[in-house]
CSV table of C-alpha atoms and ligand atoms in Angstrom, one decimal:
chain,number,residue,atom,x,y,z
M,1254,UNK,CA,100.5,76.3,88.8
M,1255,UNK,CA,104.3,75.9,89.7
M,1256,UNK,CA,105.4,78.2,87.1
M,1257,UNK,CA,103.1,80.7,88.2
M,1258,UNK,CA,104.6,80.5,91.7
M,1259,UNK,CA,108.2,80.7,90.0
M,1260,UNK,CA,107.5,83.5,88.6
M,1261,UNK,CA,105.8,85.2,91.8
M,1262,UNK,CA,109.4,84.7,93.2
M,1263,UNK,CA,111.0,86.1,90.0
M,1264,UNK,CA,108.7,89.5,90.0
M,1265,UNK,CA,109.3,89.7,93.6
M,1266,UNK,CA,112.9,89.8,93.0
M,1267,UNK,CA,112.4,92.1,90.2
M,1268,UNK,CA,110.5,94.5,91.3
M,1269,UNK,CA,113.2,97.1,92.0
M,1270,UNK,CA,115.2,95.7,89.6
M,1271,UNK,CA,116.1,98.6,86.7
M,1272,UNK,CA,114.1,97.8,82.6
M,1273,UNK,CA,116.1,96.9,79.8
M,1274,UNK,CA,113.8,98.1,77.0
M,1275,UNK,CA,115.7,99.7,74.3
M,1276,UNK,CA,112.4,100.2,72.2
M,1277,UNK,CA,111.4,98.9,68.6
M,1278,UNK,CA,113.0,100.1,65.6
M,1279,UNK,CA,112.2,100.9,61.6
M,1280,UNK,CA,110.0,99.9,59.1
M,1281,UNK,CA,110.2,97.7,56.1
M,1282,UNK,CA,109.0,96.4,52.8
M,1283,UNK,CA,107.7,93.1,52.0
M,1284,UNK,CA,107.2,91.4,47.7
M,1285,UNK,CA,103.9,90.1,48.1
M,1286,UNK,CA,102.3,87.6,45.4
M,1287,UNK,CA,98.8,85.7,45.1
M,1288,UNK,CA,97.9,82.4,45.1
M,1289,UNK,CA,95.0,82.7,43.5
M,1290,UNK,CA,93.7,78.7,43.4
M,1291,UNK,CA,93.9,78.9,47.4
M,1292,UNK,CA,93.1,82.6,48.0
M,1293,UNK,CA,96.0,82.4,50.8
M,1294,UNK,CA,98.5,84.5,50.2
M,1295,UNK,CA,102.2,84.7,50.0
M,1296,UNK,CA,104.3,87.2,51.6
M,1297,UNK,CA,107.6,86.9,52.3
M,1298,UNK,CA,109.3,88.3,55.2
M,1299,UNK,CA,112.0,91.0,55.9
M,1300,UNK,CA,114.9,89.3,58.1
M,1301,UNK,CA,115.8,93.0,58.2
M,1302,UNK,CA,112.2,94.3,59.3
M,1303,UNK,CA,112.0,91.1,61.9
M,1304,UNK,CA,114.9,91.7,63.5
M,1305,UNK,CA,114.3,95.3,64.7
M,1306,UNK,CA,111.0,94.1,65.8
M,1307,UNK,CA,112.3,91.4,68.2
M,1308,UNK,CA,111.5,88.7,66.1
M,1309,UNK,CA,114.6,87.0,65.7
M,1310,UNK,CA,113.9,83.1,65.8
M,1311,UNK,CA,113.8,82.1,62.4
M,1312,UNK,CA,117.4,81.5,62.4
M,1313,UNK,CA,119.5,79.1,64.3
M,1314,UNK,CA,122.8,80.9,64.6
M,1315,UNK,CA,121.6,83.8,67.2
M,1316,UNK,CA,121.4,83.1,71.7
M,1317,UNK,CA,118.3,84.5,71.5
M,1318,UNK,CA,116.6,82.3,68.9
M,1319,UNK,CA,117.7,79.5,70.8
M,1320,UNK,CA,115.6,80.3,74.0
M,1321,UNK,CA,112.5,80.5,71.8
M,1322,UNK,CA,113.4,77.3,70.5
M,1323,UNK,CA,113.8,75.7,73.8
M,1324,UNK,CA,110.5,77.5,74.9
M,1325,UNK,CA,108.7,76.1,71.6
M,1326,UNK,CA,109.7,72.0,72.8
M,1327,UNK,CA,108.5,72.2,75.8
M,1328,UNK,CA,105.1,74.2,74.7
M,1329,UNK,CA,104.8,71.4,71.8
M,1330,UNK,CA,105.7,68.5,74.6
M,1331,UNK,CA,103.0,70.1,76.6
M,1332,UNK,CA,100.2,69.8,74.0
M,1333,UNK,CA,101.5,67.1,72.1
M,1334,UNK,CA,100.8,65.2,75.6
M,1335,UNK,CA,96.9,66.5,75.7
M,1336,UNK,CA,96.3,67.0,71.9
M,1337,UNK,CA,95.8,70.5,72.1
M,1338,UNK,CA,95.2,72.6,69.3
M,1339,UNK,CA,94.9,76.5,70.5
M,1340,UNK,CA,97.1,78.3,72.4
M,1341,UNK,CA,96.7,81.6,74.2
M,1342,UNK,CA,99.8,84.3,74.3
M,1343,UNK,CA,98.6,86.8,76.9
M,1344,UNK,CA,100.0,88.4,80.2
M,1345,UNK,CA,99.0,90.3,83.5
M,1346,UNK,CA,99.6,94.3,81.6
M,1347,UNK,CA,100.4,95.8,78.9
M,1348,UNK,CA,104.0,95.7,76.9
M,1349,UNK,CA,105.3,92.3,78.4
M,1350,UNK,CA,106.5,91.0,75.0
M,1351,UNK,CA,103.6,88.8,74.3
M,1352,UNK,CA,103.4,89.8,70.8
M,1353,UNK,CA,107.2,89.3,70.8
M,1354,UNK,CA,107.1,85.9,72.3
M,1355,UNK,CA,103.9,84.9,70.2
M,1356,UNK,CA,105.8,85.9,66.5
M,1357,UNK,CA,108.4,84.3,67.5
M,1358,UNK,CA,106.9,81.3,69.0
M,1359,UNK,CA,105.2,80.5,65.5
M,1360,UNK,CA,108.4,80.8,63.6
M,1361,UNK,CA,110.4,79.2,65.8
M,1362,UNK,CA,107.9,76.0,65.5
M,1363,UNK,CA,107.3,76.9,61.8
M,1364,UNK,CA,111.3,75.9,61.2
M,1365,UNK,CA,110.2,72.3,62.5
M,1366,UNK,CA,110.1,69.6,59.9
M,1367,UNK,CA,106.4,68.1,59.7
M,1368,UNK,CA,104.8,70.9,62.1
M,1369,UNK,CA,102.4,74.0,60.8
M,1370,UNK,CA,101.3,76.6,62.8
M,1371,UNK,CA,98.8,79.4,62.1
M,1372,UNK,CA,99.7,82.6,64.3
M,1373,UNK,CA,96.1,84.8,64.7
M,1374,UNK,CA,96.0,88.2,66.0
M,1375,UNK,CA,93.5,88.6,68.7
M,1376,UNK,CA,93.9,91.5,70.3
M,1377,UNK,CA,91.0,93.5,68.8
M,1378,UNK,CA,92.4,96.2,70.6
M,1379,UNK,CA,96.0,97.0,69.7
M,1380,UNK,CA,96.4,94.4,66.8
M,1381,UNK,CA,100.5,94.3,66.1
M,1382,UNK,CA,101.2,91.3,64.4
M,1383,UNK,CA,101.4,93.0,60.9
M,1384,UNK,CA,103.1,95.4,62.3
M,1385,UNK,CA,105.9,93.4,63.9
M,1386,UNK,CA,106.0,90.9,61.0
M,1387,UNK,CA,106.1,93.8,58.3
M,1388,UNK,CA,102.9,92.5,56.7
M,1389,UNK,CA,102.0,96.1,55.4
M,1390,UNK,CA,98.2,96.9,54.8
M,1391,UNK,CA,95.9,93.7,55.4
M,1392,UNK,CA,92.4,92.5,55.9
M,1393,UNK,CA,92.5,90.9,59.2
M,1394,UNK,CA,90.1,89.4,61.8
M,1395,UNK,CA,88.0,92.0,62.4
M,1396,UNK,CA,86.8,92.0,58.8
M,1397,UNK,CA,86.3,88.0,58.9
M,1398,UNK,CA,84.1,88.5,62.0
M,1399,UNK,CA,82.4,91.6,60.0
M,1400,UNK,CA,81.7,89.3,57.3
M,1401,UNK,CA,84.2,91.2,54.9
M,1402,UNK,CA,86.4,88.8,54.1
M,1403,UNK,CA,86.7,85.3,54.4
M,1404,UNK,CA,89.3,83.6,57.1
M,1405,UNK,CA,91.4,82.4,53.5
M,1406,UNK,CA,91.1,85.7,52.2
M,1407,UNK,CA,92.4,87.5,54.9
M,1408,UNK,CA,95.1,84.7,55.8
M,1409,UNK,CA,98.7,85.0,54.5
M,1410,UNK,CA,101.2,82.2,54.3
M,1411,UNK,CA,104.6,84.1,55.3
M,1412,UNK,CA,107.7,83.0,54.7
M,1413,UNK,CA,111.8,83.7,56.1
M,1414,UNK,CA,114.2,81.3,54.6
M,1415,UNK,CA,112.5,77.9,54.2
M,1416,UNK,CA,110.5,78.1,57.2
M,1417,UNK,CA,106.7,79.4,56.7
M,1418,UNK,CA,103.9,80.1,58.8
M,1419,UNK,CA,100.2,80.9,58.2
M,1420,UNK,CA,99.0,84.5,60.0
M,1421,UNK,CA,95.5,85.7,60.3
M,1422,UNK,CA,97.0,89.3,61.5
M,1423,UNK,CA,94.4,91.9,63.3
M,1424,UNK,CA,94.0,95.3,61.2
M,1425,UNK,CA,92.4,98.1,62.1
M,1426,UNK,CA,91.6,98.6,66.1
M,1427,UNK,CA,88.1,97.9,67.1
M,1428,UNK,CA,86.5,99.3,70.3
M,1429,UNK,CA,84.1,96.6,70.6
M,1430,UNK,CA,86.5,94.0,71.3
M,1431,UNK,CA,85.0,93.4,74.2
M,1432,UNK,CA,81.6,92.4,72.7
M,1433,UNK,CA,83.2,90.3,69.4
M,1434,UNK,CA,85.0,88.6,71.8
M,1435,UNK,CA,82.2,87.0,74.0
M,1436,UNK,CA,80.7,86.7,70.7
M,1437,UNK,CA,78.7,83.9,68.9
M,1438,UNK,CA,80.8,85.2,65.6
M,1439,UNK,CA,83.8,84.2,67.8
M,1440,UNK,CA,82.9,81.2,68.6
M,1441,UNK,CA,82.0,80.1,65.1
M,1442,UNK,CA,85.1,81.8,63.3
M,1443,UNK,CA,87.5,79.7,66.3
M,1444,UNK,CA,84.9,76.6,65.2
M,1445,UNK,CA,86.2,76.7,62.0
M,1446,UNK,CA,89.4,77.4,62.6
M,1447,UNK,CA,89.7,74.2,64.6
M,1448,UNK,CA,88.1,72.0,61.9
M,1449,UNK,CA,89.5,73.4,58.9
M,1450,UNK,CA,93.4,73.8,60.4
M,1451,UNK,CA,93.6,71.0,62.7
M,1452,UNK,CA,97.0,70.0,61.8
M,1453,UNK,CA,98.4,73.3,63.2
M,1454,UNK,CA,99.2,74.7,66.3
M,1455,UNK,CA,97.3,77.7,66.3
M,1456,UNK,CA,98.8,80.5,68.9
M,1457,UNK,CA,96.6,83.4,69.5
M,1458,UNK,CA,98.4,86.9,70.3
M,1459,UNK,CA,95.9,88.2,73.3
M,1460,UNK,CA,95.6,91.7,74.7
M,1461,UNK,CA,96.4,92.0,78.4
M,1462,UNK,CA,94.5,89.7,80.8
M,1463,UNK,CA,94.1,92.9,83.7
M,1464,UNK,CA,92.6,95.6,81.5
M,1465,UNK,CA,89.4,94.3,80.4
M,1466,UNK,CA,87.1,91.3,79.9
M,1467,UNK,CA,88.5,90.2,76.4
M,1468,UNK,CA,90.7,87.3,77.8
M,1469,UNK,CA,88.5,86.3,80.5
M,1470,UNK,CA,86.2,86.2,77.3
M,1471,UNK,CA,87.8,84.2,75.1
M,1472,UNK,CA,89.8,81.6,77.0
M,1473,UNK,CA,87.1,78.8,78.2
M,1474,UNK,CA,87.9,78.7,74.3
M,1475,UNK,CA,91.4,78.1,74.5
M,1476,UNK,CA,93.3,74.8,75.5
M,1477,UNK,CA,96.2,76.5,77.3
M,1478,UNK,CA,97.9,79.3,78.1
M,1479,UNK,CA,101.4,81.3,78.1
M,1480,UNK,CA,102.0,83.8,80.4
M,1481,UNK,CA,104.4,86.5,79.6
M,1482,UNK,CA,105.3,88.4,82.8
M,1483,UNK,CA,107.4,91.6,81.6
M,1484,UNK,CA,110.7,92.3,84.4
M,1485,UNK,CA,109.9,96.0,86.1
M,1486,UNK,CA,106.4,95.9,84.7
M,1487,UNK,CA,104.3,92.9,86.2
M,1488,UNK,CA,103.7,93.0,89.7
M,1489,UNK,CA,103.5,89.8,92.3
M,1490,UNK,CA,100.0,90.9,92.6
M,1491,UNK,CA,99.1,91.2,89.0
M,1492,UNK,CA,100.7,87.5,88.3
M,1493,UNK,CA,98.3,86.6,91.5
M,1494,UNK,CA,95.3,88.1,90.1
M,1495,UNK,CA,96.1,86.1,86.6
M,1496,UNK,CA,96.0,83.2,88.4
M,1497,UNK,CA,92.2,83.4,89.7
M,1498,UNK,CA,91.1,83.9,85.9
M,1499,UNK,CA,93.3,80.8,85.0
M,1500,UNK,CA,92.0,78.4,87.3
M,1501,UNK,CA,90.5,76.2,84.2
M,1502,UNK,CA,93.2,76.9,81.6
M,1503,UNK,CA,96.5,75.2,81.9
M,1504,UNK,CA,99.4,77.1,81.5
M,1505,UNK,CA,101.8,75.6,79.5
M,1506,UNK,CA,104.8,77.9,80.7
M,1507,UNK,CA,105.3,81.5,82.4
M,1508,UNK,CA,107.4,83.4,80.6
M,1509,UNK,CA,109.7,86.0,82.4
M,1510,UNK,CA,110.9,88.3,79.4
M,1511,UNK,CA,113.2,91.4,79.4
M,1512,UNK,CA,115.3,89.4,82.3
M,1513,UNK,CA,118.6,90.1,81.2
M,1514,UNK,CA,120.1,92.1,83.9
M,1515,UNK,CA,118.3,90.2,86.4
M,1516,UNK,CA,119.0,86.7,85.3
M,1517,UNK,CA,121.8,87.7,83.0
M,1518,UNK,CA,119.8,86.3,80.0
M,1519,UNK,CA,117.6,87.7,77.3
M,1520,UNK,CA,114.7,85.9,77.7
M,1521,UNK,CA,114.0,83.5,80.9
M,1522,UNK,CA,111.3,81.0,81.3
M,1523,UNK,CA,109.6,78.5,84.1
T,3056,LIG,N1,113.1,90.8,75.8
T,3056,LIG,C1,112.9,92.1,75.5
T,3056,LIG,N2,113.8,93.0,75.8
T,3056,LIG,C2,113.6,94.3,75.5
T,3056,LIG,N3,112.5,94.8,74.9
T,3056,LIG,C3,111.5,93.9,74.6
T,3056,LIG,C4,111.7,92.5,74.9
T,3056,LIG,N4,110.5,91.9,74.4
T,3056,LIG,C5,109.8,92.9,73.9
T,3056,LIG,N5,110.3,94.1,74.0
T,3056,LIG,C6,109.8,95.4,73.6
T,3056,LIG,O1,108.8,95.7,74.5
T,3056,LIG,C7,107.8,96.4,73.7
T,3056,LIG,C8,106.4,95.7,73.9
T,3056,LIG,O2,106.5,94.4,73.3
T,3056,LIG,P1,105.2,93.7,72.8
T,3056,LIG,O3,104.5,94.5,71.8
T,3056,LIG,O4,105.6,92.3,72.3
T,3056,LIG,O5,104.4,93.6,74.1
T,3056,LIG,P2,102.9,93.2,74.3
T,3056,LIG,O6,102.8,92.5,75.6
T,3056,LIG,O7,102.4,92.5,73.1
T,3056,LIG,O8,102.3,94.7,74.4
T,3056,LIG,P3,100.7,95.0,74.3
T,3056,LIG,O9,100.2,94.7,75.7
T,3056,LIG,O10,100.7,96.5,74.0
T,3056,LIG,O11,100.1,94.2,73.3
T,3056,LIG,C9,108.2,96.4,72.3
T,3056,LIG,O12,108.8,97.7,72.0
T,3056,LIG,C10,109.2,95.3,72.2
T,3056,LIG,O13,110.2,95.5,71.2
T,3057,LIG,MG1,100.8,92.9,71.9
């Protein structure tokens, strides 16, 4: 729990401290193909589309990517150590950057020689992956757990430069997350996620831990955790209620994004 404590200090520093968020930008196409023998598949991404969208780490030449790619070793140190397979993007409120940090997380570890990662959108709620990525119109989890689709059918293999990624992205919004969450479904669909991709590091995207039951919900399922803790908007008492809900999840690193005037960085991290 020493990162969570770092970043206690940090939000306690930041709390008066003024936002940097400039806001998300434009909206982009993507050629799309199918592999029909594997039923996965292929888009390939818009560098254009990913960079007005944050996601900027699927190139080495930029600052910025490089913080992700210092944040992805020591996550993959981390659970390299313990074995672990699933990790859980989430954070105290809303708008922190955890889809941000989780897109760019998977492409960052995509560009790794030897590694595959598989990037799923779980927040039922708001899902944003597509969205961020430029995936267009897609089946997504929801209609796996609906038993409309199965997880190959509504999984894509993306691709920027010669780094690709799988993505189960969310769809449409569902306002029984709560419910699929805590659900048998769940449990099977993460079952076989676990057997049938166990080569990859699978990051979940998560909705915000404090405004509802869907993370308390689905992380006794998840081997650790990454906190994203947003500068201006995550309080000292938020990050302290986070930590009672994870008492039995490790978390891998606490993420202190939008940080730049306050630690005259884009991105920081503990
Ligand atoms: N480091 C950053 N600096 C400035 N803006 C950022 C930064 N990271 C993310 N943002 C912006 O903040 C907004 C929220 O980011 P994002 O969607 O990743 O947050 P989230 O935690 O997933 O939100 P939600 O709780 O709604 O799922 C977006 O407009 C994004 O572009
Ligand atoms: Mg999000």
């Amino acid at each position: 729990m020493d990162s969570i404590k770092q970043a206690v200090e940090l939000a306690r520093a930041a709390e008066s401290a003024p936002r940097n968020d400039t806001g998300l930008a434009g909206a982009f196409g993507i050629s799309r193909q199918t592999t029909s023998d594997t039923q996965i598949r292929d888009v390939r991404l818009n560098a254009a589309h990913l960079q007005a969208a944050r996601i900027i780490a699927y190139g080495t030449s930029s600052e910025h990517g490089r913080y992700y790619d210092m944040l992805r070793t020591q996550v993959l140190q981390e659970m390299d150590k313990k074995s672990w397979q699933f990790l859980a993007v989430t954070s105290p409120t809303a708008g922190c950057g955890k889809t941000v940090t989780a897109c760019n997380l998977a492409i960052s570890i995509a560009r790794l020689p030897g590694r595959s990662v598989l990037l799923v959108d779980l927040d039922l709620r708001k899902p944003m992956v597509a969205n961020y990525l430029g995936l267009g119109a897609t089946d997504g989890v929801l209609s796996v757990l609906e038993g409309r689709s199965t997880l190959s059918s509504a999984m894509l293999k993306a691709s920027i430069g010669p780094a690709s990624f799988l993505v189960l992205p969310g769809s449409e919004s569902s306002p029984g997350s709560s419910e699929w969450m805590a659900s048998q479904t769940m449990a099977n669909v993460l079952q076989t996620i676990q057997r049938d991709f166990r080569s990859c590091v699978v990051i979940f995207d998560l909705p915000p831990m404090l405004l509802g039951d869907d993370v308390i919900s689905i992380l006794p399922r998840m081997d650790a955790a990454l906190l994203v803790a947003g500068v201006g908007s995550t309080s000292v008492s938020d990050i302290k209620e986070c930590q009672k809900h994870l008492q039995r999840t490790p978390v891998v690193r606490v993420v202190v994004n939008k940080a730049t005037e306050l630690a005259g960085s884009y991105y920081g991290y503990y």
